[in-house]
Coordinates of C-alpha atoms and ligand atoms in Angstrom, one line a residue:
M1 CA 30.8 -27.2 -15.5
K2 CA 29.1 -23.7 -15.2
W3 CA 30.3 -22.0 -12.1
T4 CA 27.7 -19.7 -10.6
T5 CA 27.5 -18.0 -7.3
H6 CA 23.7 -17.8 -7.0
E7 CA 20.4 -17.2 -9.2
V8 CA 19.1 -13.5 -8.9
E9 CA 15.6 -14.2 -7.3
N10 CA 12.8 -12.3 -5.6
Q11 CA 13.8 -8.9 -7.2
V12 CA 11.0 -6.7 -8.1
P13 CA 10.1 -6.3 -11.8
E14 CA 10.2 -2.6 -13.1
L15 CA 7.0 -0.8 -12.8
G16 CA 6.9 -0.5 -16.7
D17 CA 5.0 1.8 -18.6
Y18 CA 1.7 2.8 -16.7
N19 CA -0.8 5.6 -17.0
L20 CA -0.4 8.0 -13.9
Y21 CA -3.7 9.6 -14.6
A22 CA -5.7 6.7 -15.5
S23 CA -4.5 4.7 -12.6
D24 CA -5.2 7.2 -9.9
A25 CA -9.2 7.1 -8.9
A26 CA -8.9 9.5 -6.4
L27 CA -7.4 12.2 -8.8
R28 CA -9.6 11.4 -11.6
E29 CA -12.8 11.7 -9.5
A30 CA -11.5 15.1 -8.1
V31 CA -10.8 16.4 -11.4
V32 CA -14.3 15.6 -12.4
R33 CA -16.0 16.8 -9.2
E34 CA -14.1 19.9 -9.1
G35 CA -15.1 20.9 -12.7
A36 CA -12.3 20.3 -15.0
S37 CA -13.5 17.3 -16.9
A38 CA -13.0 19.1 -20.2
R39 CA -9.2 18.5 -19.9
E40 CA -9.4 14.7 -19.1
Q41 CA -8.4 13.4 -22.4
E42 CA -5.4 16.0 -22.3
L43 CA -4.6 14.6 -18.6
T44 CA -4.8 10.9 -19.8
E45 CA -2.3 11.7 -22.5
Y46 CA 0.2 13.4 -20.3
G47 CA -0.3 10.5 -17.7
A48 CA 0.7 8.1 -20.2
W49 CA 3.8 9.9 -21.4
L50 CA 4.8 10.5 -17.8
G51 CA 4.5 6.8 -16.9
T52 CA 6.8 5.6 -19.5
A53 CA 10.5 4.4 -19.0
E54 CA 11.7 7.3 -21.2
A55 CA 10.1 9.9 -19.1
A56 CA 11.6 8.2 -16.0
D57 CA 15.0 8.2 -17.3
L58 CA 14.9 11.6 -18.7
A59 CA 13.9 12.9 -15.0
R60 CA 16.7 10.8 -13.6
Q61 CA 19.3 12.4 -16.0
A62 CA 18.0 15.8 -15.3
N63 CA 18.7 15.1 -11.5
V64 CA 22.1 13.2 -11.7
N65 CA 23.2 16.1 -13.9
P66 CA 22.5 19.1 -12.0
P67 CA 22.7 22.6 -13.6
C68 CA 26.1 24.5 -13.6
A69 CA 26.8 28.1 -13.4
E70 CA 29.3 29.7 -16.0
R71 CA 29.9 33.0 -14.5
F72 CA 32.6 34.4 -16.9
D73 CA 33.4 33.5 -20.4
R74 CA 36.9 32.4 -21.4
R75 CA 37.9 36.0 -21.8
G76 CA 36.7 37.2 -18.4
F77 CA 33.6 38.9 -19.5
R78 CA 30.6 38.1 -17.1
V79 CA 28.1 36.0 -18.7
D80 CA 26.1 34.6 -15.7
K81 CA 24.7 31.9 -17.4
V82 CA 23.3 28.6 -15.9
H83 CA 23.4 25.4 -18.1
F84 CA 20.6 22.9 -17.5
H85 CA 20.8 19.2 -18.6
P86 CA 18.5 18.9 -21.9
A87 CA 16.3 16.7 -20.2
W88 CA 15.3 19.7 -17.9
H89 CA 14.4 21.6 -21.0
I90 CA 12.2 18.6 -22.2
F91 CA 10.3 18.6 -19.2
M92 CA 9.9 22.3 -19.2
Q93 CA 8.7 22.2 -22.9
K94 CA 6.1 19.5 -22.1
A95 CA 4.8 21.6 -19.0
F96 CA 4.6 24.7 -21.2
S97 CA 2.7 22.6 -23.9
H98 CA -0.1 21.9 -21.3
G99 CA -0.1 25.4 -19.8
M100 CA 1.3 24.7 -16.4
H101 CA 2.9 28.1 -16.3
C102 CA -0.2 30.3 -17.3
S103 CA -3.4 28.2 -18.3
A104 CA -5.1 29.0 -14.6
W105 CA -5.3 32.4 -16.1
T106 CA -6.0 32.1 -19.6
S107 CA -7.8 28.7 -20.3
T108 CA -11.2 29.1 -21.8
E109 CA -12.4 25.6 -20.5
P110 CA -14.1 25.3 -17.2
G111 CA -12.1 24.7 -14.1
P112 CA -8.6 26.3 -15.2
Q113 CA -7.0 26.4 -11.6
V114 CA -8.2 22.7 -11.1
A115 CA -7.1 21.4 -14.4
R116 CA -3.7 23.1 -13.9
A117 CA -3.3 21.4 -10.5
A118 CA -4.1 18.1 -12.1
F119 CA -1.4 18.4 -14.6
Y120 CA 0.9 19.9 -11.7
L121 CA 0.1 16.9 -9.4
L122 CA 0.9 14.4 -12.5
H123 CA 4.2 16.3 -13.6
G124 CA 5.5 16.5 -10.0
Q125 CA 5.5 12.7 -9.7
I126 CA 8.1 12.4 -12.2
E127 CA 10.2 15.5 -12.3
A128 CA 9.7 17.8 -9.5
G129 CA 12.6 20.3 -10.0
T130 CA 10.9 21.9 -13.0
L131 CA 7.9 22.8 -11.0
C132 CA 9.6 25.9 -9.4
P133 CA 9.8 28.2 -12.4
L134 CA 6.4 27.1 -13.4
T135 CA 4.8 28.1 -10.3
M136 CA 6.6 31.4 -10.0
T137 CA 5.5 32.3 -13.6
S138 CA 2.1 31.3 -13.2
A139 CA 1.8 33.2 -9.6
A140 CA 3.3 36.3 -11.1
I141 CA 0.7 36.7 -13.5
P142 CA -2.1 38.3 -11.4
L143 CA 0.5 40.8 -9.8
L144 CA 2.1 41.8 -13.3
G145 CA -1.5 42.1 -14.8
R146 CA -1.9 45.2 -12.7
E147 CA 1.1 46.9 -14.2
T148 CA 1.5 48.9 -17.3
L149 CA 4.4 46.7 -18.6
Y150 CA 2.1 43.8 -18.6
E151 CA 0.6 44.7 -22.3
S152 CA 4.1 43.9 -23.7
L153 CA 4.8 40.8 -21.5
R154 CA 1.4 39.3 -22.0
P155 CA 2.0 37.4 -25.2
L156 CA 5.1 36.1 -23.7
L157 CA 3.6 34.9 -20.4
F158 CA 0.8 33.2 -22.2
S159 CA 2.6 31.5 -25.0
S160 CA 2.8 27.8 -25.1
R161 CA 6.2 27.7 -26.8
Y162 CA 9.0 27.0 -24.2
D163 CA 12.0 29.1 -25.3
P164 CA 15.1 28.2 -23.1
S165 CA 17.3 30.9 -25.2
D166 CA 19.1 33.5 -23.0
A167 CA 18.2 36.6 -24.8
P168 CA 16.3 39.9 -24.5
L169 CA 12.5 39.6 -24.5
G170 CA 12.4 41.0 -28.1
A171 CA 13.9 37.9 -29.5
K172 CA 11.9 35.2 -27.5
T173 CA 8.7 33.2 -27.9
S174 CA 7.8 33.1 -24.0
M175 CA 9.3 33.9 -20.7
L176 CA 9.8 32.6 -17.1
V177 CA 9.6 34.9 -14.0
G178 CA 11.1 34.0 -10.7
M179 CA 10.9 35.6 -7.1
G180 CA 13.7 37.0 -5.1
M181 CA 12.9 37.6 -1.4
T182 CA 15.2 35.8 0.8
E183 CA 18.4 37.2 1.9
K184 CA 21.4 36.0 4.2
Q185 CA 19.9 37.5 7.4
G186 CA 16.5 35.9 6.9
G187 CA 13.7 35.0 4.7
S188 CA 10.8 34.7 7.2
D189 CA 10.7 38.0 8.4
L190 CA 10.9 39.9 5.2
R191 CA 11.1 43.3 7.1
S192 CA 14.9 42.5 7.4
V193 CA 15.5 42.6 3.4
A194 CA 18.3 45.1 2.9
T195 CA 18.8 45.2 -0.7
R196 CA 18.4 49.0 -1.6
A197 CA 16.7 50.5 -4.7
L198 CA 17.5 53.9 -5.6
P199 CA 15.3 55.7 -8.3
L200 CA 16.7 56.8 -11.4
G201 CA 14.3 59.7 -11.9
Q202 CA 11.3 60.7 -10.2
G203 CA 10.7 57.3 -8.7
G204 CA 7.1 55.6 -8.0
R205 CA 5.1 52.9 -9.6
G206 CA 6.2 52.0 -13.0
A207 CA 9.5 54.1 -12.6
N208 CA 13.2 52.8 -13.1
Y209 CA 15.3 52.0 -10.1
S210 CA 19.0 50.8 -9.6
L211 CA 19.2 47.9 -7.3
I212 CA 22.2 47.3 -5.0
G213 CA 22.2 44.3 -2.5
H214 CA 21.9 40.5 -2.6
K215 CA 19.6 37.4 -2.6
W216 CA 20.7 34.2 -0.7
F217 CA 18.1 32.2 -2.5
F218 CA 17.3 33.1 -6.1
S219 CA 15.8 30.1 -7.9
V220 CA 16.3 29.9 -11.9
P221 CA 18.5 33.0 -12.0
T222 CA 18.4 33.1 -15.6
S223 CA 14.7 33.3 -15.7
D224 CA 13.6 36.4 -17.9
A225 CA 12.6 38.5 -15.0
H226 CA 12.4 38.3 -11.3
L227 CA 9.8 40.0 -8.9
V228 CA 12.4 41.2 -6.1
L229 CA 11.7 42.8 -2.6
A230 CA 14.0 45.5 -2.1
Q231 CA 14.0 48.8 0.5
H232 CA 13.7 52.5 -0.8
E233 CA 12.8 55.4 1.5
E234 CA 12.9 52.8 4.5
Q235 CA 10.0 50.9 2.9
H236 CA 9.8 47.7 1.0
S237 CA 8.7 47.5 -2.6
C238 CA 8.6 44.9 -5.1
F239 CA 10.8 45.2 -8.3
Y240 CA 10.4 43.9 -11.6
V241 CA 14.2 42.9 -12.5
P242 CA 14.7 41.7 -16.0
R243 CA 17.4 39.4 -17.2
W244 CA 18.2 41.9 -20.0
Q245 CA 18.1 45.5 -19.7
P246 CA 16.1 47.7 -22.1
D247 CA 19.2 48.8 -23.8
G248 CA 19.8 45.2 -24.7
S249 CA 22.8 44.6 -22.4
L250 CA 22.7 41.9 -19.4
N251 CA 21.4 43.1 -16.4
R252 CA 23.9 43.3 -13.5
V253 CA 22.4 40.4 -11.4
H254 CA 25.7 38.5 -10.6
I255 CA 25.6 34.7 -9.9
Q256 CA 27.9 34.1 -6.8
R257 CA 27.3 30.5 -6.9
L258 CA 24.6 27.8 -7.2
K259 CA 23.5 26.1 -3.9
D260 CA 24.4 22.3 -3.6
K261 CA 20.8 21.1 -2.5
L262 CA 19.7 18.0 -0.5
G263 CA 16.9 17.5 -3.3
N264 CA 15.2 19.6 -6.1
R265 CA 18.5 19.1 -7.9
S266 CA 17.6 19.6 -11.2
N267 CA 16.8 23.2 -10.5
A268 CA 19.2 25.8 -10.1
S269 CA 19.1 27.9 -6.9
A270 CA 21.6 30.7 -6.9
E271 CA 23.2 33.3 -4.7
V272 CA 23.1 36.6 -6.4
E273 CA 24.2 40.0 -6.0
F274 CA 22.6 43.1 -7.4
V275 CA 25.2 45.5 -8.7
E276 CA 23.4 48.7 -9.6
A277 CA 20.9 46.1 -11.3
Y278 CA 18.0 47.8 -13.3
G279 CA 14.4 47.3 -11.9
V280 CA 10.8 48.6 -12.3
L281 CA 8.9 49.3 -9.3
V282 CA 5.6 47.3 -9.5
G283 CA 2.7 47.3 -7.0
E284 CA 1.9 49.9 -4.8
P285 CA 5.1 51.6 -3.5
G286 CA 5.9 50.8 0.1
R287 CA 3.6 47.6 -0.1
G288 CA 6.2 45.0 -1.6
I289 CA 5.8 42.6 1.3
A290 CA 2.1 42.5 0.9
T291 CA 2.4 42.3 -2.7
L292 CA 4.7 39.5 -2.7
V293 CA 2.7 37.7 0.0
E294 CA -0.4 37.9 -2.2
M295 CA 1.6 36.0 -4.8
A296 CA 2.7 33.6 -2.1
S297 CA -0.7 32.1 -1.6
L298 CA -0.7 30.8 -5.2
T299 CA 2.9 29.5 -4.7
R300 CA 1.4 27.7 -1.5
L301 CA -1.1 26.1 -3.1
D302 CA 1.6 24.6 -5.5
C303 CA 3.6 23.3 -2.6
V304 CA 0.5 21.5 -1.4
L305 CA 0.2 19.9 -5.0
G306 CA 3.8 19.3 -5.2
S307 CA 3.6 17.4 -2.1
A308 CA 0.6 15.4 -3.0
A309 CA 2.3 14.6 -6.2
L310 CA 5.4 13.2 -4.2
M311 CA 3.1 11.2 -2.1
R312 CA 1.1 9.6 -4.8
Q313 CA 4.4 8.5 -6.6
A314 CA 5.9 7.2 -3.4
L315 CA 2.8 5.3 -2.7
V316 CA 2.6 3.7 -6.3
Q317 CA 6.2 2.7 -5.9
A318 CA 5.6 1.2 -2.4
L319 CA 2.5 -0.7 -3.5
H320 CA 4.3 -2.0 -6.7
H321 CA 7.2 -3.3 -4.7
A322 CA 5.0 -4.7 -2.0
N323 CA 3.1 -6.6 -4.8
H324 CA 6.1 -8.4 -5.8
R325 CA 8.5 -8.8 -3.2
R326 CA 8.2 -11.8 -1.1
A327 CA 9.2 -12.5 2.6
F328 CA 8.5 -15.3 5.1
G329 CA 6.7 -17.2 2.4
K330 CA 4.4 -14.5 1.3
R331 CA 4.3 -11.3 -0.8
L332 CA 4.8 -8.3 1.3
I333 CA 1.5 -7.0 0.5
E334 CA 0.0 -10.0 1.9
Q335 CA 1.3 -9.4 5.5
P336 CA -1.2 -8.3 7.7
L337 CA 1.2 -5.6 9.5
M338 CA 2.6 -4.4 6.0
R339 CA -1.2 -4.2 4.6
A340 CA -2.0 -1.8 7.8
V341 CA 1.0 0.4 6.6
L342 CA 0.1 0.6 2.9
A343 CA -3.5 1.1 3.7
D344 CA -2.7 4.0 6.0
L345 CA -0.3 5.3 3.2
A346 CA -2.9 5.1 0.6
L347 CA -5.4 7.0 2.9
E348 CA -3.0 9.9 3.4
S349 CA -2.2 10.2 -0.4
E350 CA -6.0 10.2 -1.1
A351 CA -6.6 12.9 1.6
A352 CA -4.0 14.9 0.3
T353 CA -5.0 14.7 -3.4
T354 CA -8.7 15.4 -2.5
L355 CA -7.8 18.4 -0.5
A356 CA -5.2 19.9 -3.0
L357 CA -7.9 19.6 -5.7
R358 CA -10.5 21.3 -3.7
L359 CA -8.2 24.0 -2.6
A360 CA -7.4 24.7 -6.3
R361 CA -11.0 25.2 -7.0
A362 CA -11.1 27.8 -4.2
F363 CA -8.7 29.8 -6.4
E364 CA -11.5 30.0 -9.0
G365 CA -14.5 31.2 -6.6
E366 CA -15.4 34.5 -4.9
G367 CA -17.8 33.2 -2.4
P368 CA -16.9 33.6 1.3
L369 CA -15.8 29.6 1.8
D370 CA -13.6 30.0 -1.3
L371 CA -12.0 33.0 0.1
A372 CA -11.6 31.5 3.5
Y373 CA -10.0 28.5 2.0
R374 CA -7.7 30.7 0.1
R375 CA -6.7 33.1 2.9
I376 CA -7.0 30.5 5.9
L377 CA -6.7 26.9 4.7
T378 CA -4.0 27.4 2.2
P379 CA -1.0 28.1 4.7
A380 CA -2.6 25.4 7.1
A381 CA -2.5 22.9 4.2
K382 CA 0.9 23.9 3.1
F383 CA 2.1 23.1 6.8
W384 CA 0.3 19.9 7.2
V385 CA 0.4 18.2 3.6
C386 CA 4.0 19.1 3.2
K387 CA 5.0 17.6 6.5
R388 CA 3.1 14.7 6.0
A389 CA 4.9 14.1 2.7
V390 CA 8.2 13.9 4.6
G391 CA 7.0 11.1 6.7
L392 CA 5.1 9.4 3.9
T393 CA 8.1 9.1 1.5
A394 CA 10.1 7.8 4.5
E395 CA 7.8 5.1 4.9
C396 CA 7.5 4.2 1.5
M397 CA 11.3 4.1 1.0
E398 CA 11.2 1.4 3.9
V399 CA 8.7 -0.6 2.0
W400 CA 11.5 -1.2 -0.5
G401 CA 13.8 -2.3 2.3
G402 CA 17.7 -1.6 1.6
N403 CA 16.8 -1.3 -2.2
G404 CA 14.8 1.9 -1.2
Y405 CA 18.1 3.5 0.1
V406 CA 20.0 3.1 -3.1
E407 CA 20.4 5.6 -5.7
D408 CA 19.7 3.7 -8.7
G409 CA 16.2 3.3 -7.6
P410 CA 13.5 6.1 -7.5
M411 CA 12.9 6.2 -3.6
P412 CA 15.9 8.4 -2.5
R413 CA 15.0 11.2 -4.8
L414 CA 11.3 11.2 -3.9
F415 CA 12.6 11.3 -0.1
R416 CA 15.0 14.0 -0.7
E417 CA 12.7 16.2 -2.6
A418 CA 9.9 16.0 0.0
P419 CA 11.2 18.6 2.6
V420 CA 11.7 21.4 0.3
N421 CA 7.9 22.2 -0.1
A422 CA 7.8 22.4 3.7
I423 CA 10.8 24.9 3.9
W424 CA 10.3 27.3 1.0
E425 CA 7.3 29.8 0.4
G426 CA 7.2 30.2 4.2
S427 CA 8.3 27.2 6.6
G428 CA 5.9 25.3 8.9
N429 CA 5.9 27.6 11.8
V430 CA 5.4 30.8 9.7
M431 CA 2.4 29.0 7.9
C432 CA 0.8 28.3 11.3
L433 CA 1.3 31.8 12.3
D434 CA -0.1 32.9 9.0
V435 CA -3.2 30.8 9.7
L436 CA -3.4 32.7 13.0
R437 CA -3.1 36.1 11.2
G438 CA -5.8 35.2 8.6
L439 CA -8.2 34.2 11.5
R440 CA -7.5 37.6 13.3
R441 CA -7.5 40.0 10.3
E442 CA -10.3 38.3 8.3
P443 CA -13.1 37.6 11.0
E444 CA -15.7 37.1 8.4
L445 CA -13.9 34.7 6.6
A446 CA -12.8 32.9 9.6
G447 CA -16.7 32.8 10.9
A448 CA -17.5 31.4 7.3
L449 CA -14.9 28.7 7.6
M450 CA -15.8 27.9 11.1
D451 CA -19.5 27.8 10.4
A452 CA -19.1 25.5 7.5
L453 CA -16.9 23.2 9.6
V454 CA -19.2 23.0 12.5
S455 CA -22.2 22.4 10.4
E456 CA -20.6 19.8 8.1
S457 CA -19.2 18.0 11.2
S458 CA -22.5 18.1 13.2
D459 CA -23.8 14.6 12.2
E460 CA -20.6 12.9 13.4
P461 CA -19.7 12.9 16.9
L462 CA -16.0 12.4 16.4
L463 CA -15.8 15.4 14.3
S464 CA -18.4 17.6 15.7
Q465 CA -16.4 17.6 19.1
R466 CA -13.2 18.7 17.1
A467 CA -15.0 21.2 15.3
E468 CA -16.5 23.1 18.2
Q469 CA -13.0 23.0 19.7
L470 CA -11.5 24.5 16.6
A471 CA -14.1 27.1 16.4
T472 CA -13.6 28.1 20.3
L473 CA -10.0 28.4 19.4
A474 CA -10.3 30.4 16.3
S475 CA -11.9 33.2 18.3
A476 CA -9.5 32.7 21.4
D477 CA -7.1 35.5 22.5
E478 CA -3.7 35.9 20.7
A479 CA -1.7 34.7 23.3
T480 CA -3.8 31.4 23.6
Q481 CA -3.7 30.9 19.9
Q482 CA 0.1 31.4 19.5
G483 CA 0.6 28.5 21.9
C484 CA -1.4 26.3 19.8
A485 CA -0.7 27.5 16.4
R486 CA 0.3 24.1 15.0
H487 CA -2.7 22.3 16.6
I488 CA -4.9 24.7 15.1
A489 CA -3.5 24.2 11.6
Q490 CA -3.6 20.5 11.9
W491 CA -7.1 20.3 12.9
L492 CA -8.3 22.7 10.4
V493 CA -7.0 20.6 7.8
L494 CA -7.8 17.1 9.1
L495 CA -11.5 18.2 9.7
V496 CA -11.6 19.6 6.1
Q497 CA -10.0 16.5 4.8
A498 CA -12.6 14.3 6.9
N499 CA -15.5 16.0 5.4
L500 CA -14.3 16.0 1.7
L501 CA -13.6 12.2 2.2
R502 CA -17.1 11.7 3.8
R503 CA -18.8 13.4 1.1
H504 CA -17.0 12.0 -1.9
A505 CA -14.7 9.1 -1.2
P506 CA -15.9 5.4 -1.0
A507 CA -17.3 4.6 2.5
E508 CA -14.2 2.4 3.6
V509 CA -12.0 5.6 2.8
A510 CA -13.9 8.0 4.9
E511 CA -14.6 5.6 7.7
A512 CA -10.9 4.6 8.0
F513 CA -9.7 8.3 7.9
L514 CA -12.2 9.1 10.8
K515 CA -11.1 6.1 12.8
T516 CA -7.6 6.6 12.5
R517 CA -7.4 10.6 12.5
F518 CA -10.1 11.3 15.0
G519 CA -10.5 8.2 17.0
G520 CA -7.5 8.5 19.3
Q521 CA -5.2 6.5 17.6
A522 CA -1.9 8.3 17.1
L523 CA -1.0 10.2 14.2
A524 CA 2.7 10.4 14.7
L525 CA 3.5 7.5 12.3
H526 CA 1.8 5.8 9.5
G527 CA 0.6 2.2 10.2
L528 CA -0.2 2.6 13.8
A529 CA -3.9 2.1 13.2
D530 CA -5.4 -1.4 12.2
H531 CA -7.5 -1.0 9.2
A532 CA -8.5 -4.5 9.6
G533 CA -11.3 -5.3 6.8
A534 CA -10.8 -2.0 5.3
A535 CA -7.2 -2.4 4.3
S536 CA -8.1 -4.4 1.2
A537 CA -10.6 -1.8 -0.1
L538 CA -8.0 1.0 0.5
I539 CA -5.0 -0.7 -1.3
R540 CA -7.4 -1.9 -4.2
R541 CA -8.6 1.6 -4.6
A542 CA -5.0 3.0 -4.6
W543 CA -3.4 0.7 -7.0
Y544 CA -3.6 -2.7 -8.5
E545 CA -3.2 -5.8 -6.2
Ligands
FAD601 C1 15.8 24.9 -2.6 C2 15.4 26.4 -2.2 C3 14.8 27.3 -3.2 C4 14.6 28.5 -2.7 N1 14.5 29.4 -3.8 C5 14.0 30.8 -3.4 C6 14.0 31.9 -4.4 O1 13.8 31.5 -5.5 N2 13.4 33.2 -3.8 C7 13.3 33.2 -2.6 O2 13.1 34.4 -2.3 N3 13.7 32.4 -1.7 C8 14.2 31.0 -2.0 N4 14.0 30.1 -1.3 C9 14.3 30.4 0.4 C10 13.1 30.1 1.2 O3 11.8 30.6 1.0 C11 13.5 30.3 2.5 O4 14.5 29.5 3.0 C12 12.4 30.3 3.7 O5 11.3 31.0 3.3 C13 12.9 30.4 5.2 O6 13.6 31.6 5.3 P1 15.1 31.4 6.0 O7 15.8 30.2 5.1 O8 15.6 32.6 6.1 O9 14.7 30.6 7.4 P2 14.4 31.8 8.6 O10 13.8 32.8 8.5 O11 15.8 31.8 9.5 O12 13.7 30.5 9.7 C14 14.2 29.6 10.0 C15 13.0 28.6 10.9 O13 12.4 29.4 11.9 C16 11.1 29.5 11.8 N5 10.6 30.7 12.4 C17 10.8 31.9 11.6 N6 10.2 33.1 12.5 C18 9.4 32.2 13.4 C19 8.4 32.6 14.4 N7 8.1 33.8 14.7 N8 8.0 31.8 15.3 C20 8.4 30.3 15.2 N9 9.3 29.9 14.2 C21 9.8 30.8 13.3 C22 10.7 29.0 10.5 O14 9.7 28.5 10.1 C23 11.9 28.1 10.1 O15 11.5 26.9 10.2 C24 14.5 28.9 -1.5 C25 14.8 27.9 -0.4 C26 15.0 26.6 -0.8 C27 15.7 25.7 0.0

């Protein structure tokens, strides 16, 4: 007699190969609408590769085998190396081949920022740890572009041939750039940065300095250069600190240890010390914080994109699971309460994608609204979308029930990855305070933004009331604004999302967004609203049912 304890039933089949781009209607429509349709073929091809079991397994390997530091060689000489898993390099090589590190500035096709944003949104769904060095390198280009050393770096910054070797730039085909601001005593208040820079000669822009101090977070410490904030003459300036010195020796940026992080585990984030490290002053002397904050508006856009990516992947995984898993005699996706939750999650994901791509286009334009989106909407979106991603990934994990909590599935990694976008590049409160600063210091941009919101919202009573309130708050005194900074950032984003969806998404999507986000139903959790008849339309638009 065959002795069995049970049959395995009701476990969900593997998602299988699917195309991340072709299956995402909201993303495809946004790419065309925002002007990057020239890259659609390439996006489709990349979406197909990212959706393979091979890509998923490579991403898993890169994350379960995190990088490790080799600080000394066997004879005791410092080497300060980091060993990444080979799968990390595969994702880096793929990203380079699609220009994710530079094409926003080099592509001759229309919509360069939007196209790059779309690649980012696809790549980040499968392997998010590699996004950090791609973001930093891309965001450093405009800053470096104003310096004399740029001419020699240009071919390396714009090369599509990823080069993981640890060697002086003369021996490399491409380069990575990182950023070093945060120290032990603080990362938000950059005036507290204590690393000192001493001129090796006359000093000034383009001159050589010696840096002494530390950084508490210094991601991809083996990047070919970092842009580092340090003090000199009681002012802060920005320094280009290469991995190798001009004489061919390793620069004295000593890795102390790598962080053991909640998520983002494929990426290496180090604590380092500068022991008379070599650096070149870049940007205006004494304006280092402003220089790096300018770079940060680009990195904050990428945080929005990275969060939209995590949301989309978590949603796809949740919808696939609910489509197959049965409880109480029906598939989960057929249970009315689960449908309400899934529909709401789909709505959130579409709103994030739509906003992220519109925001990316703002980085191509020079009109007042584009500039206002860059300066004021970007930090608001970084605050709101990154926080919504944390709740959404948790909810999607719960759709999987207990299986969602287990490490051999995809949900824990998505969930653990989500909070980092909210924390780095300026945490939530700091983003909201930056929105207020933008409103105060750029009254013309603030005016253009509020006028646009009030006018776009005027035909819809639910929106027009909010838009008027927001416009009043936008010109309120500082004390009033400080008390409701999160409120301002939240409604700014929701109003822009609502108007984008009203203009571009199917009517069911726009109406559901209005009803749930503006109709007095709680925003605190996903799935509190009854989407009734619209649920089917929302779910089918997001995924196959
Ligand atoms: C995985 C990872 C990688 C990183 N990589 C890098 C890197 O490569 N380079 C780099 O420079 N940094 C890096 N960081 C650091 C990151 O940018 C900082 O952690 C972040 O900017 C916050 O700084 P902090 O940790 O010092 O927090 P703090 O500045 O101590 O802030 C703590 C909290 O207080 C809030 N807060 C601060 N000021 C105010 C205020 N005035 N009012 C209300 N609330 C306030 C903040 O929003 C935050 O929530 C990395 C961080 C992580 C997690």
